[in-house]
Coordinates of C-alpha atoms in Angstrom, one line a residue:
X1 CA 0.3 0.0 -0.2
X2 CA 0.8 4.0 -0.1
X3 CA -1.8 5.7 1.2
X4 CA -0.6 8.8 3.5
X5 CA -2.5 10.2 6.7
X6 CA -2.8 13.7 5.5
X7 CA -4.1 14.7 2.1
X8 CA -3.0 19.0 2.8
X9 CA -1.0 20.4 4.9
X10 CA -1.9 24.8 6.3
X11 CA 1.9 26.5 6.3
X12 CA 2.9 29.5 8.4
X13 CA 5.2 31.7 4.7
X14 CA 8.8 30.6 6.9
X15 CA 10.9 29.0 5.4
X16 CA 11.0 25.4 6.7
X17 CA 11.0 21.9 7.1
X18 CA 7.4 19.8 7.0
X19 CA 7.4 15.9 8.0
X20 CA 4.6 14.6 6.2
X21 CA 4.0 10.9 7.0
X22 CA 2.7 8.1 5.2
X23 CA 1.5 4.7 5.7
X24 CA 3.9 2.8 2.9
X25 CA 5.0 -1.4 2.2
X26 CA 6.5 -0.5 -1.6
X27 CA 9.7 1.3 -3.1
X28 CA 8.0 5.2 -3.7
X29 CA 9.5 8.1 -5.4
X30 CA 8.4 12.1 -4.4
X31 CA 8.7 14.5 -6.8
X32 CA 7.5 18.6 -6.8
X33 CA 5.6 20.9 -9.7
X34 CA 6.7 24.1 -7.7
X35 CA 10.6 25.2 -7.2
X36 CA 9.8 25.8 -4.0
X37 CA 8.6 22.4 -2.5
X38 CA 11.6 20.4 -3.2
X39 CA 11.9 16.6 -0.9
X40 CA 15.1 15.3 0.9
X41 CA 16.7 12.4 -0.7
X42 CA 18.5 11.4 3.0
X43 CA 14.4 11.5 4.9
X44 CA 12.9 9.1 2.6
X45 CA 11.8 6.3 4.7
X46 CA 8.3 4.2 3.8
X47 CA 6.7 5.7 7.5
X48 CA 7.7 9.2 6.7
X49 CA 9.8 12.2 4.7
X50 CA 11.4 15.1 4.2
X51 CA 10.7 18.2 2.7
X52 CA 12.0 21.9 2.1
X53 CA 9.3 24.5 1.9
X54 CA 11.3 28.2 1.3
X55 CA 10.0 31.7 2.5
X56 CA 6.4 33.0 0.3
X57 CA 7.7 37.1 0.5
X58 CA 5.4 37.0 -2.1
X59 CA 1.8 38.9 -1.0
X60 CA -0.9 35.7 -2.2
X61 CA -1.0 32.5 -1.4
X62 CA 0.0 29.9 -2.9
X63 CA 0.0 25.9 -3.7
X64 CA 2.2 22.8 -4.0
X65 CA 1.6 19.2 -5.1
X66 CA 3.3 16.6 -4.3
X67 CA 2.7 13.4 -5.7
X68 CA 4.2 10.0 -4.7
X69 CA 4.7 7.2 -6.8
X70 CA 5.3 2.2 -6.5
X71 CA 8.5 2.6 -8.0
X72 CA 7.7 -1.0 -8.6
X73 CA 3.8 -1.0 -9.8
X74 CA 1.1 1.3 -10.2
X75 CA -0.1 2.5 -6.3
X76 CA 0.2 7.3 -6.6
X77 CA -1.7 9.0 -3.5
X78 CA -0.5 13.2 -3.3
X79 CA -0.8 16.1 -0.9
X80 CA -1.8 20.0 -1.2
X81 CA 0.9 22.0 0.4
X82 CA -1.6 25.2 0.8
X83 CA 1.6 28.3 1.7
X84 CA -0.1 31.2 3.7
X85 CA 1.4 34.8 1.5
X86 CA 3.5 37.0 4.0
X87 CA 1.8 40.5 4.9
X88 CA 2.5 44.2 3.7
X89 CA 3.7 46.0 5.9
X90 CA 0.8 48.5 6.8
X91 CA 1.2 51.8 7.9
X92 CA -0.9 55.7 8.1
X93 CA -0.8 58.8 7.2
X94 CA -2.9 60.7 8.9
X95 CA -1.2 63.6 6.7
X96 CA -0.3 63.7 2.8
X97 CA 3.5 64.3 2.9
X98 CA 4.6 62.4 5.4
X99 CA 4.9 59.2 4.9
X100 CA 8.3 59.3 5.8
X101 CA 8.2 59.7 9.6
X102 CA 5.8 56.5 8.9
X103 CA 9.1 54.1 7.9
X104 CA 12.7 53.1 9.3
X105 CA 14.3 56.3 7.5
X106 CA 17.5 53.3 6.9
X107 CA 15.2 50.5 5.7
X108 CA 12.2 51.5 3.9
X109 CA 14.6 51.7 0.2
X110 CA 14.4 47.7 1.0
X111 CA 10.1 46.9 0.9
X112 CA 9.0 44.6 -0.5
X113 CA 5.4 45.2 0.6
X114 CA 3.2 47.9 1.8
X115 CA 0.1 49.1 2.5
X116 CA -1.6 52.9 2.9
X117 CA -4.4 54.2 4.6
X118 CA -4.7 58.6 4.9
X119 CA -4.0 61.0 2.3
X120 CA -1.0 61.5 0.3
X121 CA 1.0 63.3 -2.8
X122 CA 4.0 63.7 -4.5
X123 CA 6.1 63.8 -2.3
X124 CA 4.7 60.3 -1.3
X125 CA 4.7 58.9 -4.2
X126 CA 8.1 60.5 -4.5
X127 CA 9.5 58.1 -1.6
X128 CA 7.4 54.9 -2.5
X129 CA 9.2 55.4 -6.1
X130 CA 12.7 54.9 -4.2
X131 CA 11.7 51.0 -3.0
X132 CA 13.0 49.7 -5.8
X133 CA 12.6 46.1 -4.6
X134 CA 8.3 47.0 -4.1
X135 CA 6.5 44.7 -5.2
X136 CA 3.1 44.8 -3.0
X137 CA 1.7 48.0 -3.2
X138 CA -2.3 48.6 -1.2
X139 CA -3.7 51.8 -1.9
X140 CA -7.3 50.7 -1.3
X141 CA -7.7 52.8 1.5
X142 CA -5.7 55.5 1.4
X143 CA -7.0 59.3 -0.6
X144 CA -4.8 60.5 -3.7
X145 CA -3.9 64.1 -3.1
X146 CA -2.4 66.7 -5.8
X147 CA 0.3 68.6 -4.3
X148 CA 3.0 68.0 -2.6
X149 CA 6.8 67.7 -4.3
X150 CA 7.2 66.7 -7.5
X151 CA 7.8 62.3 -7.6
X152 CA 9.5 62.2 -11.8
X153 CA 11.4 64.6 -14.1
X154 CA 10.5 62.8 -17.9
X155 CA 12.8 62.9 -20.6
X156 CA 10.7 65.9 -22.4
X157 CA 11.7 67.3 -19.9
X158 CA 8.7 67.2 -17.7
X159 CA 8.6 67.4 -13.6
X160 CA 5.7 65.0 -12.6
X161 CA 2.3 65.8 -10.5
X162 CA -0.2 64.4 -8.5
X163 CA -2.1 67.4 -10.1
X164 CA -5.3 66.6 -8.8
X165 CA -7.5 65.2 -5.9
X166 CA -8.5 61.0 -6.7
X167 CA -5.5 60.8 -9.8
X168 CA -3.5 58.5 -10.4
X169 CA -0.5 61.0 -11.9
X170 CA 1.4 60.6 -14.8
X171 CA 4.7 58.4 -15.1
X172 CA 3.1 57.3 -10.7
X173 CA 4.9 54.9 -11.4
X174 CA 6.6 54.3 -14.0
X175 CA 9.5 52.4 -14.0
X176 CA 9.1 50.0 -11.1
X177 CA 9.8 46.8 -12.7
X178 CA 9.2 44.9 -9.4
X179 CA 5.2 46.6 -9.3
X180 CA 3.5 43.4 -9.8
X181 CA 0.6 44.4 -7.7
X182 CA -0.8 47.5 -6.9
X183 CA -4.5 48.3 -6.0
X184 CA -5.8 51.2 -6.1
X185 CA -8.6 53.2 -4.7
X186 CA -12.5 52.9 -5.5
X187 CA -13.0 56.8 -6.5
X188 CA -9.7 57.3 -8.7
X189 CA -11.8 58.9 -12.0
X190 CA -8.3 59.1 -14.1
X191 CA -5.0 56.8 -14.9
X192 CA -2.8 59.7 -16.1
X193 CA 0.0 58.7 -18.7
X194 CA 2.7 56.1 -18.6
X195 CA 1.2 55.3 -14.6
X196 CA 2.1 51.4 -14.9
X197 CA 5.0 52.1 -18.0
X198 CA 7.6 49.5 -17.9
X199 CA 6.8 48.3 -14.1
X200 CA 6.5 44.7 -13.1
X201 CA 2.4 44.7 -13.1
X202 CA 1.4 41.4 -13.3
X203 CA -2.8 42.1 -11.5
X204 CA -4.6 44.9 -12.0
X205 CA -8.5 45.7 -11.3
X206 CA -9.3 49.4 -12.9
X207 CA -12.5 50.7 -10.3
X208 CA -15.7 51.8 -11.7
X209 CA -15.0 55.5 -10.6
X210 CA -12.3 55.0 -13.8
X211 CA -13.5 57.7 -15.8
X212 CA -9.9 57.9 -19.3
X213 CA -6.9 56.3 -19.5
X214 CA -4.6 58.4 -20.4
X215 CA -1.4 58.0 -23.6
X216 CA 1.1 54.8 -22.3
X217 CA -0.8 53.9 -19.2
X218 CA -0.2 50.7 -19.0
X219 CA 2.9 49.8 -21.9
X220 CA 4.9 47.4 -21.5
X221 CA 3.7 45.5 -18.1
X222 CA 3.1 41.8 -17.5
X223 CA -1.0 42.2 -17.1
X224 CA -2.5 38.9 -18.8
X225 CA -6.1 40.0 -19.1
X226 CA -7.1 43.6 -18.7
X227 CA -11.3 44.2 -18.0
X228 CA -12.3 47.9 -19.0
X229 CA -15.3 48.9 -16.9
X230 CA -18.3 50.8 -18.9
X231 CA -17.5 53.4 -17.2
X232 CA -14.2 54.7 -19.1
X233 CA -14.7 57.4 -21.9
X234 CA -12.8 58.0 -25.3
X235 CA -10.9 60.7 -25.0
X236 CA -12.7 63.2 -27.5
X237 CA -10.1 63.2 -30.7
X238 CA -7.7 61.6 -29.4
X239 CA -6.0 59.5 -31.3
X240 CA -4.9 62.5 -33.1
X241 CA -2.4 63.3 -30.5
X242 CA 0.2 60.6 -30.5
X243 CA 1.0 60.8 -26.8
X244 CA 0.4 62.9 -23.8
X245 CA -2.8 63.7 -21.7
X246 CA -5.0 64.4 -24.6
X247 CA -4.8 61.3 -26.6
X248 CA -5.4 57.3 -25.3
X249 CA -3.3 56.1 -27.4
X250 CA -0.9 53.7 -27.1
X251 CA -3.2 52.5 -23.1
X252 CA -2.3 49.1 -23.7
X253 CA 1.1 49.1 -25.9
X254 CA 3.1 46.1 -26.3
X255 CA 2.1 44.2 -23.4
X256 CA 4.2 40.9 -23.9
X257 CA 1.5 39.0 -21.4
X258 CA -1.2 40.7 -22.8
X259 CA -4.2 37.1 -23.5
X260 CA -7.1 38.4 -22.9
X261 CA -9.6 42.1 -23.6
X262 CA -12.5 43.5 -22.8
X263 CA -13.2 47.1 -23.7
X264 CA -16.4 48.9 -22.6
X265 CA -19.7 48.2 -24.3
X266 CA -21.0 52.1 -25.7
X267 CA -16.9 52.1 -27.5
X268 CA -17.1 53.4 -30.8
X269 CA -12.4 52.8 -31.5
X270 CA -10.9 51.4 -30.7
X271 CA -7.2 53.8 -30.5
X272 CA -4.4 55.1 -31.9
X273 CA -2.0 51.4 -31.2
X274 CA -3.9 50.5 -28.2
X275 CA -3.2 46.9 -28.0
X276 CA -0.1 47.6 -31.0
X277 CA 2.5 44.5 -29.9
X278 CA 0.2 42.8 -27.6
X279 CA 1.9 39.2 -28.9
X280 CA -0.3 36.9 -27.1
X281 CA -3.6 38.7 -26.5
X282 CA -6.0 35.5 -28.6
X283 CA -8.9 37.2 -27.0
X284 CA -10.5 40.8 -27.3
X285 CA -14.4 42.1 -27.8
X286 CA -14.8 44.1 -30.6
X287 CA -18.8 46.1 -29.5
X288 CA -21.8 46.7 -31.4
X289 CA -21.5 50.5 -31.8
X290 CA -17.2 51.3 -32.5
X291 CA -17.1 52.2 -35.9
X292 CA -13.6 52.4 -36.2
X293 CA -10.5 50.4 -35.4
X294 CA -7.8 53.4 -35.7
X295 CA -3.6 53.3 -36.8
X296 CA -2.4 50.1 -35.4
X297 CA -4.5 49.1 -32.5
X298 CA -4.6 46.2 -33.0
X299 CA -0.6 46.1 -35.2
X300 CA 1.6 42.6 -33.7
X301 CA -0.6 40.6 -31.9
X302 CA 0.3 37.2 -33.4
X303 CA -1.5 34.9 -31.8
X304 CA -4.7 36.6 -32.3
X305 CA -6.4 34.7 -34.6
X306 CA -10.3 35.0 -34.2
X307 CA -11.8 38.4 -34.1
X308 CA -15.6 38.9 -35.7
X309 CA -15.9 42.6 -36.5
X310 CA -19.3 44.3 -35.8
X311 CA -21.8 45.6 -38.2
X312 CA -20.8 48.6 -37.3
X313 CA -17.6 48.7 -37.7
X314 CA -17.3 51.4 -40.8
X315 CA -12.6 51.7 -40.8
X316 CA -10.2 49.4 -40.6
X317 CA -7.5 52.2 -40.2
X318 CA -3.5 52.5 -41.3
X319 CA -2.1 48.4 -40.0
X320 CA -4.9 47.7 -37.5
X321 CA -4.3 43.8 -38.5
X322 CA -1.3 43.8 -39.6
X323 CA 1.2 41.2 -38.7
X324 CA -1.6 39.4 -36.6
X325 CA -2.7 35.0 -36.4
X326 CA -6.4 36.0 -38.2
X327 CA -7.0 33.2 -40.5
X328 CA -10.7 34.3 -41.7
X329 CA -12.4 37.5 -41.4
X330 CA -15.4 38.7 -42.5
X331 CA -15.8 42.6 -44.0
X332 CA -18.9 43.5 -42.2
X333 CA -21.6 45.6 -45.4
X334 CA -21.6 49.3 -43.2
X335 CA -17.7 49.0 -43.9
X336 CA -17.0 52.1 -46.4
X337 CA -12.6 52.7 -46.4
X338 CA -9.9 50.1 -45.3
X339 CA -6.6 51.8 -45.0
X340 CA -3.2 51.1 -46.5
X341 CA -2.0 47.6 -45.1
X342 CA -5.3 47.1 -42.7
X343 CA -4.3 42.9 -43.0
X344 CA -0.8 43.4 -43.9
X345 CA 1.8 40.0 -43.6
X346 CA -1.5 38.6 -41.3
X347 CA 0.3 35.3 -43.5
X348 CA -1.8 32.1 -41.9
X349 CA -5.0 34.8 -43.5
X350 CA -7.1 32.1 -45.6
X351 CA -10.6 33.2 -46.4
X352 CA -11.7 37.1 -46.5
X353 CA -15.7 37.6 -46.2
X354 CA -16.4 39.9 -47.4
X355 CA -20.7 41.5 -46.6
X356 CA -20.1 45.5 -47.7
X357 CA -21.2 46.7 -51.2
X358 CA -18.7 47.6 -53.9
X359 CA -20.1 51.4 -53.4
X360 CA -20.2 51.1 -49.8
X361 CA -16.6 49.6 -49.4
X362 CA -15.1 52.6 -52.3
X363 CA -12.3 53.7 -49.8
X364 CA -9.1 51.4 -50.4
X365 CA -5.9 51.5 -50.1
X366 CA -4.3 49.5 -52.6
X367 CA -1.9 47.8 -49.6
X368 CA -4.6 46.9 -47.8
X369 CA -3.3 43.2 -48.1
X370 CA 0.6 43.9 -48.0
X371 CA 3.0 41.2 -48.3
X372 CA -0.4 38.2 -47.9
X373 CA 0.5 35.3 -50.1
X374 CA -2.5 36.2 -52.2
X375 CA -2.2 31.8 -53.6
X376 CA -3.7 30.8 -50.2
X377 CA -6.4 33.1 -50.0
X378 CA -10.0 32.9 -50.4
X379 CA -12.0 36.8 -51.2
X380 CA -15.7 36.3 -51.1
X381 CA -17.8 39.2 -52.3
X382 CA -21.8 39.2 -52.6
X383 CA -23.3 37.7 -55.3
X384 CA -23.2 39.3 -58.8
X385 CA -20.1 41.4 -57.1
X386 CA -17.7 40.3 -58.8
X387 CA -16.7 42.2 -62.1
X388 CA -16.5 45.1 -59.6
X389 CA -14.4 44.1 -56.9
X390 CA -11.9 42.5 -59.9
X391 CA -11.6 46.6 -60.2
X392 CA -10.5 47.1 -56.9
X393 CA -7.9 45.8 -55.2
X394 CA -9.6 42.8 -54.1
X395 CA -9.1 41.6 -58.2
X396 CA -4.5 41.3 -56.6
X397 CA -6.5 37.9 -55.8
X398 CA -6.8 35.1 -57.8
X399 CA -9.0 33.1 -55.7
X400 CA -12.3 35.4 -56.0
X401 CA -15.7 33.8 -55.6
X402 CA -18.9 35.3 -55.2
X403 CA -21.5 33.9 -52.5

């Protein structure tokens, strides 16, 4: 037999050795599915074995699995090890700008986890930014106030301040590469430009209080999924500006780990470069009501195979799906404009189904499908329109049929 006495062990977050008792009359081996849980080979017997467990320095609990295998037979058993998370340092700031007075001035720069209650301003953000090992920041009980000192200077050059209450300021956490989790207050109304640019951010929830997200707010972060609540609105003419606090372009550019994105149901566009270079993005909703996919909005999303375009769509902008993995695409009946390189170098493309009439789809660039092997693609057009479409850039494809 090969049996466990306890199937589950709940342990503290400290480094430790754990002896596990079993019932066995066969030779067995033990494997672990995580690197923080290892078997001490010198301490394995028919009655027990010992494992070494490293400290959990993260601010989430974790679970590892040990599997016991009979060496000559098919008996198995398994054990779950649940290890508690680390707890962040918790401080209360009674007056904005005084965070440093609540910390040990000699060691605060080594803080890894921090929870702040009370008012904070730019002076406090400056102190937070000096915590080079900070991976967890909980501001859920904090109130962000305008004022205080500059906490960052950009290349423009421009000194960054918190200019308004209840906003995540421009470049507030810029380049904090170890910051994995940040919980912001649920009364934040704006997330300013480059606020989480090039951070290690893996988990982030946008509160339903947020009304505006500005350019490059999350560019090059490590987010895996994002849900943009319906409270967030597009900036009027926001795609006309390349960058800054009048723009909502490039917001999730080069979030290389982003797999799933949800945009608000009332949006009428996906802005310029919004998801540019999200190489692992596989799922995104484009809701009914969207009329424009702006330039390079989903460019170089290498894993994006399936996209459903809404019936309200009128424009597919320059490079919108450039170098994506799209295999089959349907052009809705209301589309009027398809710009240069909209589907350039989509090398997996097999079928294009056009629902629009030639009279509607009248603004066509000559290089919509630049770099695509046209011999492997079939173009499907509405019945009775093939002669008209042969005279357009779609006529470059040898396989064009009516449906």
